[in-house]
Coordinates of C-alpha atoms and ligand atoms in Angstrom, one line a residue:
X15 CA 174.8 13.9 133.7
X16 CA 171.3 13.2 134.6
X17 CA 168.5 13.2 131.7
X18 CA 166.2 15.9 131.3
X19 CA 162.8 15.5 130.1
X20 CA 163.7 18.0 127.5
X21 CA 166.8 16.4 126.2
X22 CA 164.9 12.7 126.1
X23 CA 161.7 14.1 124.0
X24 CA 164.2 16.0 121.7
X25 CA 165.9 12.6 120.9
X26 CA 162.4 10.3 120.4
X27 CA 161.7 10.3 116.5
X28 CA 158.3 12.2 115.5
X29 CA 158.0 10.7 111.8
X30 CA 156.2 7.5 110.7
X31 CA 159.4 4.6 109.7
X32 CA 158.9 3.7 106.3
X33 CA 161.6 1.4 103.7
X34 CA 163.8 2.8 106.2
X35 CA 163.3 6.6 106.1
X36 CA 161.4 8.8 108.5
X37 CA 158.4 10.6 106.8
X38 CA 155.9 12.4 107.1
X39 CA 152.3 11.0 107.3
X40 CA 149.2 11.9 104.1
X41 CA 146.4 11.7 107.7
X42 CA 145.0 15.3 108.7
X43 CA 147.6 16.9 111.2
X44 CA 150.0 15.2 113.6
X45 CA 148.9 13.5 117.0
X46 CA 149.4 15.4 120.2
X47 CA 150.8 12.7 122.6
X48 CA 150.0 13.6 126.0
X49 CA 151.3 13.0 129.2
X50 CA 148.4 11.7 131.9
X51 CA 149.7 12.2 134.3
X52 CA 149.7 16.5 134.0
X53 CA 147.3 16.6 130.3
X54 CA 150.0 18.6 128.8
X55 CA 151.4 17.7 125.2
X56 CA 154.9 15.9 125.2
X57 CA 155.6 15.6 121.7
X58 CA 153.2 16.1 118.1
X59 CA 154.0 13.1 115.9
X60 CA 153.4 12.3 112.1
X61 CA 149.7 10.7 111.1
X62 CA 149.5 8.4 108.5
X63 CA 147.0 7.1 106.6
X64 CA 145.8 4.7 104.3
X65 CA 148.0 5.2 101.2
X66 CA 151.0 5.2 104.3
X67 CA 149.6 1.9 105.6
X68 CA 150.3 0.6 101.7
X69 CA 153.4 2.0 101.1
X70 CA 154.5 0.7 104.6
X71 CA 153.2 -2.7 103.8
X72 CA 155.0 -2.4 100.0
X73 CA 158.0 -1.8 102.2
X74 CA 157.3 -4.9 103.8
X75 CA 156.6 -7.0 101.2
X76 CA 159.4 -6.1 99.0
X77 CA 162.2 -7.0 101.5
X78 CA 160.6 -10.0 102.4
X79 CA 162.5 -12.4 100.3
X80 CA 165.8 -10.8 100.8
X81 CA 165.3 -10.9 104.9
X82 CA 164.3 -14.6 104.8
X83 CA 167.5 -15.1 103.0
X84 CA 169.4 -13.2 105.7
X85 CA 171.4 -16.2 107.8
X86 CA 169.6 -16.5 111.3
X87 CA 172.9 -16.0 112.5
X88 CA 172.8 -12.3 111.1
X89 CA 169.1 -11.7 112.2
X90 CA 170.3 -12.9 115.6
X91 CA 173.0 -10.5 116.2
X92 CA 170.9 -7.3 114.9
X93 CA 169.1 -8.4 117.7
X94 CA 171.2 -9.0 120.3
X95 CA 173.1 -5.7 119.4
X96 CA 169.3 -3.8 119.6
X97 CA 169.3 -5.8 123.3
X98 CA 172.6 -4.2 124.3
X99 CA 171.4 -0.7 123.0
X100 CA 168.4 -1.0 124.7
X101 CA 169.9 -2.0 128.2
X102 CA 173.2 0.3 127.9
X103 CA 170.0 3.6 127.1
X104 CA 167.7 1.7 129.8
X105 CA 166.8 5.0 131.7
X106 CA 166.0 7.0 128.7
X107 CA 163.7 4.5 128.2
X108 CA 162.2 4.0 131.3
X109 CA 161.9 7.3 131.3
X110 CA 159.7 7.9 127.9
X111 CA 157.5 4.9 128.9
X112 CA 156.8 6.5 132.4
X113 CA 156.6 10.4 130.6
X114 CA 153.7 9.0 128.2
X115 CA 152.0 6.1 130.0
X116 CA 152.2 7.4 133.3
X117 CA 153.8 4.2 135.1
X118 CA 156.5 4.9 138.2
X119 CA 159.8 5.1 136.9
X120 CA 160.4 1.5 139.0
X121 CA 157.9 -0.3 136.6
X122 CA 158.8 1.4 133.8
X123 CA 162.4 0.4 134.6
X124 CA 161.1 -3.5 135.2
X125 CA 159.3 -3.0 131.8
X126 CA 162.1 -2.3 130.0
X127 CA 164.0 -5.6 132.0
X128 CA 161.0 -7.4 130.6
X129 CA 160.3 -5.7 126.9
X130 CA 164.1 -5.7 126.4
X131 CA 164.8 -9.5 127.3
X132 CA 162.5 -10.8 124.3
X133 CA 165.1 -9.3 122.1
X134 CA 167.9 -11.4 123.8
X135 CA 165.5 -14.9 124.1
X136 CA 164.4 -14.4 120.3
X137 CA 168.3 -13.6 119.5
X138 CA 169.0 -17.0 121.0
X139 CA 165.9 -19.1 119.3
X140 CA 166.3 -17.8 116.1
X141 CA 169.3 -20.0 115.6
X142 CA 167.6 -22.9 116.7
X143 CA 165.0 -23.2 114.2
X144 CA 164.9 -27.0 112.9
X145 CA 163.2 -29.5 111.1
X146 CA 163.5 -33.3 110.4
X147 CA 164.0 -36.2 108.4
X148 CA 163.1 -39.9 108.4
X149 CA 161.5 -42.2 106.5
X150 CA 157.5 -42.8 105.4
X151 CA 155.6 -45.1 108.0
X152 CA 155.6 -47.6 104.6
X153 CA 159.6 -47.3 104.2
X154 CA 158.9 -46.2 100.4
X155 CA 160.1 -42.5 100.8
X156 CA 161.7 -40.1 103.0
X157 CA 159.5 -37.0 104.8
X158 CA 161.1 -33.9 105.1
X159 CA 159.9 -31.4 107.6
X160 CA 161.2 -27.5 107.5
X161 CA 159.6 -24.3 108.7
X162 CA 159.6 -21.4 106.8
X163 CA 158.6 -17.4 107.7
X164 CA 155.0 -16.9 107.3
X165 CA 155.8 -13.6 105.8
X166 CA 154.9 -9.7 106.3
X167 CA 152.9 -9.6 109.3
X168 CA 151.0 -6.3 110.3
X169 CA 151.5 -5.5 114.9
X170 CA 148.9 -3.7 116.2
X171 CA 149.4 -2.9 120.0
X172 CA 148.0 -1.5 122.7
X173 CA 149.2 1.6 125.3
X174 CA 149.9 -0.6 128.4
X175 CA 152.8 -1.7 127.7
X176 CA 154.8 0.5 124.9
X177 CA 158.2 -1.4 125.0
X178 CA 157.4 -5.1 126.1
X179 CA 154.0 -5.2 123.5
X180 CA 156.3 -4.2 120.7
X181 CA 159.4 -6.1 121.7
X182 CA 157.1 -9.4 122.1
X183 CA 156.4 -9.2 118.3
X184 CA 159.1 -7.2 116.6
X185 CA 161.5 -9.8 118.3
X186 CA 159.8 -13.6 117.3
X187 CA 159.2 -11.8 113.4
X188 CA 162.6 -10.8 113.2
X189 CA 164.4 -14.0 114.7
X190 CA 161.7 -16.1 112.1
X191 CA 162.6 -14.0 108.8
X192 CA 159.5 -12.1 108.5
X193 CA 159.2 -8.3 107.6
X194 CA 156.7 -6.3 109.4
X195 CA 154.2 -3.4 109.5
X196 CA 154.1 -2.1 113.3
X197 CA 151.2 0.4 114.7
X198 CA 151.6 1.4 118.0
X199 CA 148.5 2.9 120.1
X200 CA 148.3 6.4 119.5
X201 CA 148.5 7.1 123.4
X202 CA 152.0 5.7 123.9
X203 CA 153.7 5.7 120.2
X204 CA 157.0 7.4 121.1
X205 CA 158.8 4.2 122.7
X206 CA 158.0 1.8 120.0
X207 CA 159.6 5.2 117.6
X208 CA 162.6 4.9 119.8
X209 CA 162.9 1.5 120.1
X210 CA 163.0 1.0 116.0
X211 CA 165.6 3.7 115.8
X212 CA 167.7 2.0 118.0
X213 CA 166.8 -1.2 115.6
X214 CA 167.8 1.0 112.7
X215 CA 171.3 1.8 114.7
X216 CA 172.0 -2.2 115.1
X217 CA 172.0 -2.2 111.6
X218 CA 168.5 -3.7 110.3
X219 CA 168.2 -3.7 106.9
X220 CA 165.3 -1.1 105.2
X221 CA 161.9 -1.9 105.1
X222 CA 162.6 -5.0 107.6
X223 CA 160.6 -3.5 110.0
X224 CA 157.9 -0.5 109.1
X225 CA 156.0 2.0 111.6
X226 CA 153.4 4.1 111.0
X227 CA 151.3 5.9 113.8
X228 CA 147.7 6.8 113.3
X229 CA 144.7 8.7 115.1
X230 CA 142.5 6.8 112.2
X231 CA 143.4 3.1 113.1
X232 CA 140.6 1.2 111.9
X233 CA 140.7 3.3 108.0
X234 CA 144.5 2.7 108.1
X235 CA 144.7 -0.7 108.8
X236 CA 141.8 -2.2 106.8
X237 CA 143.7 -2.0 103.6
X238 CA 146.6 -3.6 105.2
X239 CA 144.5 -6.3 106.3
X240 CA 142.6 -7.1 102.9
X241 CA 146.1 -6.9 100.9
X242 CA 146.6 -9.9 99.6
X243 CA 150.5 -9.1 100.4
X244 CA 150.0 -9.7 104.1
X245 CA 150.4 -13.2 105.5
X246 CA 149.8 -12.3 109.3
X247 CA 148.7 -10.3 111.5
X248 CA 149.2 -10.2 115.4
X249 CA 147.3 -8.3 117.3
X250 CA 147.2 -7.1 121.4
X251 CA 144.9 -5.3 122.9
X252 CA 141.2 -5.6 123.5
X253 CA 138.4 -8.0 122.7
X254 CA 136.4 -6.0 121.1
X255 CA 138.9 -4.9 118.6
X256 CA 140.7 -8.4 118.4
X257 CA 137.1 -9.9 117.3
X258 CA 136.5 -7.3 114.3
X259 CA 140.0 -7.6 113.2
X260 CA 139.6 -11.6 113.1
X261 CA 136.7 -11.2 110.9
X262 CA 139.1 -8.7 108.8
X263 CA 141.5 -11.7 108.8
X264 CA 138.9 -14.2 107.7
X265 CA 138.6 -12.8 103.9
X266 CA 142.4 -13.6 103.0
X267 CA 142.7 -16.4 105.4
X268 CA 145.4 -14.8 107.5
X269 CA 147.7 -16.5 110.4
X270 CA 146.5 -14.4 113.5
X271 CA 147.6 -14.0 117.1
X272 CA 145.6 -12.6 119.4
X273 CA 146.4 -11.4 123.3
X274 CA 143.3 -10.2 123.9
X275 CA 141.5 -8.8 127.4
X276 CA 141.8 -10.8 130.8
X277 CA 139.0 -10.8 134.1
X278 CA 141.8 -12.6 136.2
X279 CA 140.3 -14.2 139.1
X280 CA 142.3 -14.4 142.1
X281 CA 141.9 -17.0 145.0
X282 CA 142.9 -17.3 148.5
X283 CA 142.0 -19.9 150.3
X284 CA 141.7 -20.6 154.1
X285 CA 144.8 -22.4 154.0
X286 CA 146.9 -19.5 152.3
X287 CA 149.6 -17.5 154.2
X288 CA 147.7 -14.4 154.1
X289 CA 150.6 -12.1 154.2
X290 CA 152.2 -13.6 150.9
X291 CA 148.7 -13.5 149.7
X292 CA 148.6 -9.8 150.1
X293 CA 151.6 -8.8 148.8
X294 CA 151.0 -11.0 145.5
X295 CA 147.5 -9.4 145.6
X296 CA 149.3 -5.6 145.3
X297 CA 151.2 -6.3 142.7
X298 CA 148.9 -8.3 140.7
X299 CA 146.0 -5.3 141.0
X300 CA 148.7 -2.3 141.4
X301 CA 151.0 -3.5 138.6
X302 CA 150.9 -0.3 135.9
X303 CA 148.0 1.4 137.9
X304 CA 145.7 -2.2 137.3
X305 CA 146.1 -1.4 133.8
X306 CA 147.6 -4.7 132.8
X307 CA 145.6 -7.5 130.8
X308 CA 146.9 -9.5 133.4
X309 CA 145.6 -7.5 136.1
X310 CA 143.7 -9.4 139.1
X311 CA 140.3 -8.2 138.3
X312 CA 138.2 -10.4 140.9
X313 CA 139.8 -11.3 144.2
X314 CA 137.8 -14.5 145.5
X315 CA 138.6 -14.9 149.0
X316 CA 137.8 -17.5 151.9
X317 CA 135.0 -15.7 153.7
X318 CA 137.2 -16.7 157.1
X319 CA 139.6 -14.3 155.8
X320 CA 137.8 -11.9 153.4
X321 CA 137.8 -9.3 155.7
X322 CA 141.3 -9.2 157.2
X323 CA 142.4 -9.5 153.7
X324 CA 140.0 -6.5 152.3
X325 CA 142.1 -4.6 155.9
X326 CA 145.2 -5.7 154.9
X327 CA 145.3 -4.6 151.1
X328 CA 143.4 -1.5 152.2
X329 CA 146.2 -0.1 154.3
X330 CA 148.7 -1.0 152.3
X331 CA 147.3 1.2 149.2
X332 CA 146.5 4.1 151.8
X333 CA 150.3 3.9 152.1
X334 CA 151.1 4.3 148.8
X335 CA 152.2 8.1 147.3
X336 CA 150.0 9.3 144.1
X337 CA 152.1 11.0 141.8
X338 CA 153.7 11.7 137.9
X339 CA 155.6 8.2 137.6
X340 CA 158.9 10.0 136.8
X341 CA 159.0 11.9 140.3
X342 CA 160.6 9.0 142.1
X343 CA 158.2 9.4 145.1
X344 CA 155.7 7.8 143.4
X345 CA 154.6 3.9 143.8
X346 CA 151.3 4.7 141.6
X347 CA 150.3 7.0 139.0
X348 CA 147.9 8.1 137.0
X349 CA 145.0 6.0 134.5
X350 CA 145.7 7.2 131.1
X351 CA 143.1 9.1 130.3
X352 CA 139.7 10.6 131.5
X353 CA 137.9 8.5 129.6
X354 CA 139.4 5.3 131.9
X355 CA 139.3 7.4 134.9
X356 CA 134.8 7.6 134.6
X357 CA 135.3 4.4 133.6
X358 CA 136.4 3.3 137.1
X359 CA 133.9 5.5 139.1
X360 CA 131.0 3.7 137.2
X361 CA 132.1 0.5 138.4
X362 CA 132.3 1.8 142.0
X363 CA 129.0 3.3 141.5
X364 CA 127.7 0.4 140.4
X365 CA 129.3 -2.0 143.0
X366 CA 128.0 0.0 145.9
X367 CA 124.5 0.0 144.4
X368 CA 124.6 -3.6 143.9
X369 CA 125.5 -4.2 148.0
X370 CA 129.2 -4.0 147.8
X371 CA 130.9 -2.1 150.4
X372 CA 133.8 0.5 149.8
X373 CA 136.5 0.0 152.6
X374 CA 139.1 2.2 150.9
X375 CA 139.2 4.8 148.5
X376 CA 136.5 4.7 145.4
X377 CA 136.7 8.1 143.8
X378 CA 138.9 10.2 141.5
X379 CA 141.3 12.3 142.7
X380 CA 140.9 16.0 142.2
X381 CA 143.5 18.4 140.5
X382 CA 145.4 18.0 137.6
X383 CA 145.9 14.5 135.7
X384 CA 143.7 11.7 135.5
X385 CA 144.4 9.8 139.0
X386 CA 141.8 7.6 140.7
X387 CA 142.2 6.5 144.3
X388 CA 143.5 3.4 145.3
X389 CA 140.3 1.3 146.1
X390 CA 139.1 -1.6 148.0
X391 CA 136.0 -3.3 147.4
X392 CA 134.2 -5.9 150.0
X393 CA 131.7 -8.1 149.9
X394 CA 131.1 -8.0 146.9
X395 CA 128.1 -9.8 145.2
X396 CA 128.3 -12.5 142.6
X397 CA 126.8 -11.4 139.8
X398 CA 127.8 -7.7 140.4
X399 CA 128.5 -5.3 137.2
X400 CA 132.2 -4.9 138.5
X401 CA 133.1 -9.1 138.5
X402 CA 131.9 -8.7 134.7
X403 CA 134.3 -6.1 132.8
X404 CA 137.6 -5.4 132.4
X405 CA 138.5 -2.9 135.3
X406 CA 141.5 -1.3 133.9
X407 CA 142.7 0.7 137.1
X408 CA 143.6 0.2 140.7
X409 CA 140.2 -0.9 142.2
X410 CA 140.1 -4.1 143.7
X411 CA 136.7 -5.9 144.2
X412 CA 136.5 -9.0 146.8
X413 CA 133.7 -11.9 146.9
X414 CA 133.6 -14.3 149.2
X415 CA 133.3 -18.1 148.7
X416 CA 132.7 -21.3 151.1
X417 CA 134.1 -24.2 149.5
X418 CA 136.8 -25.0 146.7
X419 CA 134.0 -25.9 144.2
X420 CA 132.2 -22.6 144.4
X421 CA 135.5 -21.1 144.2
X422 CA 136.4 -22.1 141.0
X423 CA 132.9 -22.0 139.8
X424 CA 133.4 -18.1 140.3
X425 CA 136.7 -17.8 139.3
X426 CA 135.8 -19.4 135.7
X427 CA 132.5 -17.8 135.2
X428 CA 133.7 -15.3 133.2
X429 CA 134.3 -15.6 128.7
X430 CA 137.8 -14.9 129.5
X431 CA 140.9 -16.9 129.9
X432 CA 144.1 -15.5 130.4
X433 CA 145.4 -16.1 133.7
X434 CA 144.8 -16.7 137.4
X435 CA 146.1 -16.6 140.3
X436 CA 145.6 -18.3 143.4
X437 CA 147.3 -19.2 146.9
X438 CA 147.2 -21.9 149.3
X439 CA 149.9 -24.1 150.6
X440 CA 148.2 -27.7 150.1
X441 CA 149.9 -28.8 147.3
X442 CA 147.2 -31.3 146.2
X443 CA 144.6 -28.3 146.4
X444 CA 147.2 -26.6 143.9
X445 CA 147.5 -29.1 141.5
X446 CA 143.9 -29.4 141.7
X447 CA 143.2 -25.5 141.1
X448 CA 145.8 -25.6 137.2
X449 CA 143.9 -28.8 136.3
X450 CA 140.5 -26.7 136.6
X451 CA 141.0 -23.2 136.2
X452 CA 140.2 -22.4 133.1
X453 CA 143.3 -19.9 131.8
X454 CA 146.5 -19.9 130.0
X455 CA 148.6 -19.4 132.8
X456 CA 148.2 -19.6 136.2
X457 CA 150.3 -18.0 139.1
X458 CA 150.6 -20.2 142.2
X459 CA 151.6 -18.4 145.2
X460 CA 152.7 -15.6 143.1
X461 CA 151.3 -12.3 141.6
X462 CA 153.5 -12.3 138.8
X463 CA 153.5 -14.6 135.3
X464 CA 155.0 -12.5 132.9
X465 CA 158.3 -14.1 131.4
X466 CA 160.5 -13.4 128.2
X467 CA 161.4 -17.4 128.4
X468 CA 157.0 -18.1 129.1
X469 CA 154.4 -18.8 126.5
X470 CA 152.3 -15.9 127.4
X471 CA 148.4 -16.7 126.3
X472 CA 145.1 -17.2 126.8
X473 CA 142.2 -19.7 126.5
X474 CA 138.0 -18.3 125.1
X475 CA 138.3 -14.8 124.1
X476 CA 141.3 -13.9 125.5
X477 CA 143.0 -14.9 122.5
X478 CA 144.7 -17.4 119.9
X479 CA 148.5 -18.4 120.2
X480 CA 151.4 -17.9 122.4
X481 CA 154.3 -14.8 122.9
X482 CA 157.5 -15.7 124.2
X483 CA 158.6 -18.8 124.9
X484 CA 159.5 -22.0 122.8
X485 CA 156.1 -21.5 121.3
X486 CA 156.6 -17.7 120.2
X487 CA 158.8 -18.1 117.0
X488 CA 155.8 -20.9 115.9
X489 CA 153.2 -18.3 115.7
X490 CA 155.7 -16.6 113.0
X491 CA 157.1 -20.0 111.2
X492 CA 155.0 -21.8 108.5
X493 CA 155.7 -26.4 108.5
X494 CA 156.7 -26.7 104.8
X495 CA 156.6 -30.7 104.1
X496 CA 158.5 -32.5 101.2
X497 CA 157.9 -36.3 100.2
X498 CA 160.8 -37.8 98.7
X499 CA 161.0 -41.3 97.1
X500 CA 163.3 -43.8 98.8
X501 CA 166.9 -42.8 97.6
X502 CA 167.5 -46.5 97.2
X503 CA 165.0 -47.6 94.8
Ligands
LIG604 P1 142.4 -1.4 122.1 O1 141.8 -2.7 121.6 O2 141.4 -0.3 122.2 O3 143.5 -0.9 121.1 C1 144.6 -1.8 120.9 C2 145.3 -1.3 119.6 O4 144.4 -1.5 118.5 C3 145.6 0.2 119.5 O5 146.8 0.3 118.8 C4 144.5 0.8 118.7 O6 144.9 2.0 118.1 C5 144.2 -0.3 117.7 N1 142.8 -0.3 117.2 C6 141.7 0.0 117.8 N2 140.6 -0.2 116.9 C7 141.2 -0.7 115.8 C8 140.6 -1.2 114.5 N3 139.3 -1.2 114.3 N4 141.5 -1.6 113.6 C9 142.8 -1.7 113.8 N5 143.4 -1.2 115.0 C10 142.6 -0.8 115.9 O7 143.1 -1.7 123.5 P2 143.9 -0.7 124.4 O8 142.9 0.1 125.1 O9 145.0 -0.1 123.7 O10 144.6 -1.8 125.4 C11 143.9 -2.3 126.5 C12 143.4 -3.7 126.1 O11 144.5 -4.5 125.7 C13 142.8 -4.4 127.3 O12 141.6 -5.1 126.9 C14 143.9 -5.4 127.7 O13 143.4 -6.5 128.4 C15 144.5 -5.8 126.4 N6 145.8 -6.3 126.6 C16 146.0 -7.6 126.4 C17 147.3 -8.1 126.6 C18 147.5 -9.6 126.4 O14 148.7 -10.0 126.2 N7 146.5 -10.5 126.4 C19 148.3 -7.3 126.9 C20 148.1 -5.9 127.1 C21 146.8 -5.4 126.9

C-alpha cells in the first residue's frame, strides 16, 4: 500500500518529548510547520519555553547516572534496533524530510542512508570504548587511563539536514552514556519527533534523550546553557549563532562542538578530466538545493577551461525539472523559505553589478513556493560580494585563476574551513592541494565527503571537534586519570 501524505503527517508526533512523555509546551501557541515547497501548513506542533527547556534538562540530568550505568552493550543494541526501525520505515521518512524541507525524494532517501548509518557506526563504537594501563615513566606507580560520559549535553540543529544533523549527535551521546536535551530547527522539527519515537519504540529508557521544539530559541535555550547541570553542548548550524552560543558556553566552562557555516572553494585545474569535474561540480552545488554547509560555494577554475566548464554545468541544470521534492519528477526543489529565496537574488544582483556575468538562470521562479532558478555565474571577480557569504541555494559563481599559487590563495581567502574540493589528475599536484588547503576535509576528484565512518569538521570558524568517525564518541567521552602506587612496594 503506498503512503499517503495524510497517513505519514497523522503518524509524526506534535508534542515536545519530555522524561519520556509527550507534552504540551508553556510558549505562546504551537508552530505552523510549513511545506516550501507549496507555503501551506503540514502539521502545528507544541512550543515550549523556558520552564520546558528546565524541565527537559531535569529530565536529563536525573537519568544521567542510571544511563552511564547502562552496559554499552545495552546502549548499543537500543541503537542498532532504532537503525533497523529506521531502515525497515525508510520511505516514511524520506518522505517527511522531503514534505518539510523540500529536498527530492532521491536525497531525502540518500539522507536517510546517511542520517540512519550513524546509528549503526555509534552501535558498533560504543562497545569499543577503552582505556589503558602501564606503569609511571619512574617505575614507582601504575597510570590508569579511562574515559568517562561528559554528561547531559544540550543539540541544537539546524533545517538542512532533519535526520542526519540529529542522528550525528543523538547517536555518539547515546553510545558514550550521556543523556541529552535535543532542539531541532523550527523549520524541519517533525523528523527529529519521528526519529525519537522510533528511539522510544527500541526501548530507550525515559528522560535518556529529551526534545523540545521552540519558535523562541535563543530565550529557551539560555537557561539550558547557564545550568550548572549541563556539561555540553553541541551545536550545528551557523556562525553567527555558533559564536554567541560559545560565549554562552564560556560562563560554566562547557565542552562544545561546533559544525559551523562552510564557503567551500572548489578547484579545477587544467589538468582535470572536465567531465568528472562537472558532474562532482553538480552535486557538490545541487546537493539539497545548495543548501548544504558543505555546498561548493566558489568554483575556481583554470581560465583555459572556465568557460566550457560555466557551458557545461549550465546545460546540465537547464536539464534539470523544478518541482515539490515528493513528486518523483523532480531532481531540485525548492529553498526553504522566502527569506533564503531574496537572499539569493541579492547575491546575483550584486555579482552582475560587480562584472560577473549570468550564463544561466539568476532569478526566482514565479508561482507558488519559494524556488529560485538554477544559476550559473562566470567570470566572476575576486573580491566580489557573492565569493564572501554563505550562498545557501543552487547558484554557482566561477573565478578564474592562472597558476596553482593563486589558486589556493583564492580558495583559502575566506574565515572559513570546512571542506574543499578540487580535481586534477597529477597526483603530486593533489597531494600538494590537502597539504595547503586550508579545511577539514577535502574531496579529491569527488563532490562528495560526507561519511557515517568520516570525522566530519572544520578548521577557523567553521567550527571545533569532529562528528562521526573514530573521533566522534571523543567529543562526548571525558579522560579520567588514576595514579596508583607500585603494587609491589
Ligand atoms: P542557524 O544558525 O540559524 O540555526 C541553527 C539552529 O540554531 C536552529 O535550531 C535554530 O533554531 C537555533 N538557534 C538560532 N539562534 C539561536 C540562539 N540564539 N540560541 C540557541 N539556538 C539558536 O542555522 P540554520 O539556518 O538552521 O542552518 C544553516 C547553517 O547551518 C549554515 O550556516 C550551514 O553552513 C550550517 N550547517 C553546518 C553544518 C556543519 O556540519 N558544519 C551542517 C549543516 C548546516
Amino acid at each position: 500500500m503506498t503512503l499517503t501524505e495524510k497517513d505519514l503527517l497523522a503518524k509524526v508526533p506534535t508534542k515536545l518529548y519530555i522524561n519520556g512523555d509527550w507534552v504540551d509546551g508553556h510558549g505562546e501557541g504551537t508552530i505552523a510547520v510549513e511545506d516550501p515547497a507549496t507555503g501551506k501548513v503540514l502539521a502545528d506542533i507544541a512550543n515550549a519555553n523556558e520552564k520546558d527547556g528546565l524541565l527537559a534538562l531535569s529530565a536529563a540530568s536525573d537519568a544521567q547516572e542510571s544511563w552511564a550505568k547502562v552496559p554499552p552493550r545495552e546502549r548499543a543494541e537500543i541503537l542498532r534496533r532504532t537503525f533497523e526501525l529506521v531502515k525497515a520505515r525508510s520511505e516514511e521518512f524520506a518522505m517527511l524530510i522531503s514534505l518539510e524541507m523540500g529536498k527530492p525524494l532521491t536525497e531525502a532517501r540518500g539522507e536517510v542512508t546517511y542520517g540512519n548509518e550513524f546509528l549503526r557506526w555509534f552501535s558498533e563504537e560504543a562497545v569499543r570504548i577503552s582505556g589503558r594501563y602501564g606503569s609511571s615513566p619512574e617505575g614507582t606507580g601504575r597510570m590508569l587511563v579511562t574515559q568517562r560520559p561528559v554528561g547531559p549535553a544540550f543539540a541544537i540543529t539546524p533545517w538542512n539536514f532533519p535526520l542526519a544533523m540529529a542522528t550525528r549527535k543523538i547517536g555518539p551521546a547515546i553510545a558514550a552514556g550521556c543523556t541529552m536535551v535535543v532542539k531541532p530547527a523550527e523549520l524541519t522539527p517533525l523528523t527529529t519527533l519521528l526519529l525519537v519515537a522510533t528511539l522510544e519504540e527500541a526501548g530507550l529508557p525515559k528522560g535518556v534523550v529529551n526534545v523540545i521544539t521552540t519558535s523562541t530559541s535563543a530565550q529557551t535555550s539560555a537557561p539550558i546553557i547557564a545550568d550548572p547541570r549541563l556539561r555540553k553542548i553541541t551545536f550545528t548550524g551557523s556562525t553567527a549563532v555558533g559564536v554567541k552560543l560559545l560565549e554562552q558556553s564560556a560562563k560554566q566552562v562547557l565542552r562544545t562542538s561546533m559544525e559551523l557555516g562552510g564557503n567551500a572553494p572548489f578547484l579545477v585545474f587544467e589538468d582535470a578530466d572536465i567531465d568528472a569535474a562537472v558532474s562532482g561540480a553538480m552535486l557538490a552545488k545541487l546537493r539539497n538545493i545548495g543548501q548544504a554547509c558543505t555546498a561548493a560555494n566558489r568554483f575556481i577554475v583554470h581560465e583555459s577551461l572556465a568557460d566550457e566548464f560555466a557551458q557545461k554545468m549550465a546545460a546540465q541544470m537547464e536539464a534539470m525539472p523544478l518541482g515539490r521534492g515528493v513528486d518523483p519528477e523532480t531532481k531540485i526543489g525548492p529553498v526553504i523559505n522566502e527569506k533564503a529565496r531574496a537572499n539569493l537574488k541579492r547575491l546575483v544582483d550584486a555579482t552582475t553589478s560587480e562584472g560577473g556575468k549570468i550564463v544561466t538562470g539568476g532569478n526566482a521562479v514565479v508561482g507558488e513556493g519559494y524556488f529560485f532558478q538554477p544559476t550559473v555565474l562566470n567570470d566572476v571577480k575576486p573580491g566580489s560580494t557573492i565569493l564572501n557569504e554563505e550562498i545557501f541555494g543552487p547558484v554557482a559563481p566561477i573565478v578564474r585563476f592562472k597558476s596553482e599559487d593563486e589558486a589556493i590563495r583564492l580558495a583559502n581567502d575566506t574565515e572559513y574551513g570546512l571542506v574543499s574540493y578540487a580535481y586534477t589528475q597529477d597526483l603530486k599536484r593533489g597531494l600538494r592541494l590537502i597539504e595547503r588547503l586550508d579545511t577539514g576535509m577535502t574531496g579529491l576528484n569527488t563532490g562528495l565527503v560526507s561519511n557515517a565512518a568520516a570525522p566530519f569538521g572544520g578548521v577557523k570558524q567553521s567550527g571545533l571537534g569532529r562528528e562521526g568517525g573514530l573521533e566522534g564518541i571523543h567529543e562526548y567521552l571525558e579522560t579520567k586519570y588514576v595514579m596508583i602506587p607500585d603494587p609491589s612496594i
